[in-house]
């Protein structure tokens, strides 16, 4: 065992604790992986005797306590992953026992608490990956983090951090992933190059960070904060952005035209719940990869762009990938290996009236939500070209005109809300052909006529509230029937016990007797008079002859007039 250099026992369901003498006879070991097992107890101090150890992975076990003091002797250690354990220690003590040679440090989900030491970034200046997520860390992010200029991945999400986001983060010129979710931080104007940024649910205050994105940047999540002002023009350099989410802030001004001009790779654009005004820029139609557009709950006015049918991805049924993912590759110096970190993007948006988070199925969602604005004019007919759309919400605007006649082409629709507008006319027959629709709301418009039916129609299966507020609508499921559909109730006779059969016979005999008498009187009352009264017969025949002549003359005059009109054209 003295000459053993590589030991991988990961995912082998090992149980129990590691013997204290475990590392005494493995002085040549450089790689040790015991991750994803059922090991418990403290991390043995003898691991610090492996003076050549470069890679140590104890991820997702049940280790308790803290990091042994002997770890400070591991001067060749570059990779340390202790995440997913129950260390329950102070990060200050763990920090004191760490070596400054680490390039990869993962301590997420470990129950760590306390303040991040102010000198953390000075000692760990060669770190490329730092994951301290899902712990109970307090205080502020140290300014010394700016010394970790080799960081490509930094995750501090789900802690109790507060204060300012250090401007020193702007020194991290190769940072690709920054996640500060679920803290209580304040914004800054850092300039850095980032692939994935998320500050969601943090209550970050102030103006937006002016991140100077690199060509590899592809996701930007800054929603659910208190950012003010407008979108920085410097973000137009994020030409590779795939997801752009700034929902639930206090942003104002118009939607920048550079979104459609420069961010041509966008698949997700979420500007929900801000204070944007003005019209939707026409060049937003250049976003041919767009599959999720959410501009709801703003003050956007004007008409819907006529080019809305240009969203090529929305015109395709289904999707190539269920998820929208990104990956980061990080070289490991000692082992000459490369670590690939892959994450599936997640987005929150309103689905069927409920704010929902989509991750693993995000790539399959194709949705437009422009509700709760001040849009006016007609719904463009070209919107029906988006046959892959599964959700369309245009409710609570000032839209007028008719529902597009070819809306039945949008067979993928599962959710359609056009309520609280000023739409008029009949409901298109094609709408009854969308047999997969789960939610429909056409209430509070000016629609009229019969609700369409067909052999496969689901329109009658929706609650009547989906059609309420349209006084001219009739038919199922509404209680008011269309003209000619009122059911006449036949007279009901109360039968007395014992004479039901006699009553039926009386009705039958009386009915047939009345028919016979009526026929005789009507037939002989007219024809009998004409047969036996000669003067009446001649008068009646002359009337029929005069009427036929009048019809012939009227038709001839109309024909001549029509021919003269054609010659004059």
mmCIF file of C-alpha atoms in Angstrom, residues 30 33 105 173 189 258 275-276 341 478 538:
data_model
loop_
_atom_site.group_PDB
_atom_site.id
_atom_site.type_symbol
_atom_site.label_atom_id
_atom_site.label_comp_id
_atom_site.label_asym_id
_atom_site.label_seq_id
_atom_site.Cartn_x
_atom_site.Cartn_y
_atom_site.Cartn_z
ATOM 1 C CA UNK A 30 -1.951 11.474 -4.730
ATOM 2 C CA UNK A 33 -12.038 9.560 -3.884
ATOM 3 C CA UNK A 105 -12.693 24.012 -2.951
ATOM 4 C CA UNK A 173 -11.713 38.924 -15.387
ATOM 5 C CA UNK A 189 -21.149 48.663 -10.456
ATOM 6 C CA UNK A 258 -30.320 46.755 -28.776
ATOM 7 C CA UNK A 275 -42.138 49.847 -15.036
ATOM 8 C CA UNK A 276 -41.127 49.693 -18.686
ATOM 9 C CA UNK A 341 -19.424 21.700 -14.423
ATOM 10 C CA UNK A 478 -73.507 29.491 -21.085
ATOM 11 C CA UNK A 538 -111.349 32.264 -63.844
#
